[in-house]
XYZ file of C-alpha atoms in Angstrom:
111
model
C 0.000 0.000 0.000
C 1.313 3.424 -0.944
C 2.040 5.567 2.098
C 3.594 8.974 2.624
C 6.693 7.298 4.076
C 7.038 4.823 1.207
C 6.744 7.664 -1.300
C 9.476 9.581 0.521
C 11.699 6.487 0.426
C 10.963 6.148 -3.277
C 12.249 9.688 -3.817
C 9.017 11.594 -4.351
C 8.886 15.205 -3.235
C 5.970 14.453 -0.936
C 5.804 17.944 0.550
C 5.370 19.451 -2.913
C 2.771 16.850 -3.904
C 0.862 17.324 -0.675
C 0.855 21.098 -1.149
C -0.800 20.628 -4.538
C -3.433 18.474 -2.821
C -4.221 21.070 -0.145
C -2.064 19.121 2.355
C -4.700 16.380 2.520
C -2.795 13.101 2.802
C -5.771 10.895 1.913
C -6.468 12.934 -1.192
C -2.807 12.937 -2.233
C -2.492 9.171 -1.793
C -5.716 8.633 -3.744
C -4.350 10.790 -6.579
C -1.027 8.910 -6.545
C -2.840 5.578 -6.825
C -5.015 6.876 -9.653
C -2.032 8.432 -11.423
C 0.157 5.352 -11.420
C -2.795 3.216 -12.538
C -3.241 5.310 -15.711
C -3.510 2.913 -18.660
C -1.448 5.191 -20.896
C 1.661 3.805 -19.197
C 0.794 0.424 -20.715
C 0.276 1.867 -24.200
C 3.461 3.903 -24.427
C 5.899 1.151 -25.457
C 3.595 -0.121 -28.203
C 3.059 3.386 -29.562
C 6.819 3.992 -29.587
C 7.413 0.631 -31.274
C 4.965 1.632 -34.017
C 6.894 4.913 -34.424
C 3.729 6.950 -33.901
C 5.679 9.761 -32.282
C 2.823 12.279 -32.407
C 0.640 10.008 -30.284
C 3.596 9.125 -28.068
C 4.122 12.832 -27.426
C 0.475 13.261 -26.426
C 0.756 10.325 -24.023
C 4.001 11.349 -22.332
C 2.899 14.972 -22.155
C -0.263 13.924 -20.303
C 1.712 11.604 -18.018
C 4.197 14.409 -17.363
C 1.368 16.558 -16.035
C -0.004 13.818 -13.817
C 3.333 12.653 -12.435
C 4.664 16.193 -12.104
C 1.695 17.394 -10.098
C 2.126 14.422 -7.782
C 5.862 15.191 -7.479
C 6.923 11.611 -8.259
C 10.407 12.780 -9.166
C 12.134 9.497 -10.164
C 9.311 8.806 -12.635
C 8.919 12.439 -13.676
C 12.504 12.948 -14.841
C 12.586 10.335 -17.649
C 9.075 11.330 -18.714
C 10.228 14.971 -18.974
C 13.268 14.041 -21.027
C 11.204 11.898 -23.374
C 8.533 14.598 -23.698
C 11.064 17.207 -24.769
C 12.707 14.916 -27.307
C 9.335 14.035 -28.804
C 8.272 17.696 -28.779
C 11.330 18.461 -30.942
C 10.563 15.395 -33.082
C 14.021 14.022 -32.348
C 14.713 10.797 -34.178
C 16.248 8.534 -31.549
C 15.763 5.190 -29.866
C 13.153 5.744 -27.149
C 13.338 2.170 -25.846
C 15.564 3.105 -22.906
C 13.143 5.806 -21.805
C 10.231 3.375 -22.015
C 12.123 0.805 -19.953
C 13.067 3.369 -17.299
C 9.496 4.608 -17.086
C 8.205 1.036 -16.764
C 10.767 0.281 -14.089
C 9.967 3.384 -12.041
C 6.244 2.775 -12.318
C 6.739 -0.830 -11.241
C 8.558 0.413 -8.116
C 5.615 2.660 -7.321
C 3.091 -0.091 -7.888
C 5.035 -2.308 -5.485
C 4.824 0.219 -2.614
């Protein structure tokens, strides 16, 4: 079960996330659980594999907003990097970003 302490141990900026949720721990934890359950995480690798970079940008941009508002820093950083590369339509291998994002999300889901 996700707790404030487990999120701190994970590396989330809990104080920042709580502030965005009016310092209501229950609300913040509910939002974290909803955010990490977003099904767009599951779709991202397939979209990247199909080289549909416009859709991939839309997905990571949305996830960036969710994860950023929750201050889940270890997950936010690779999402930010990927978002900016896709925004610039950079032709690169995005597999590493997808794997890092999956790995960080898996850590959160295991809390």
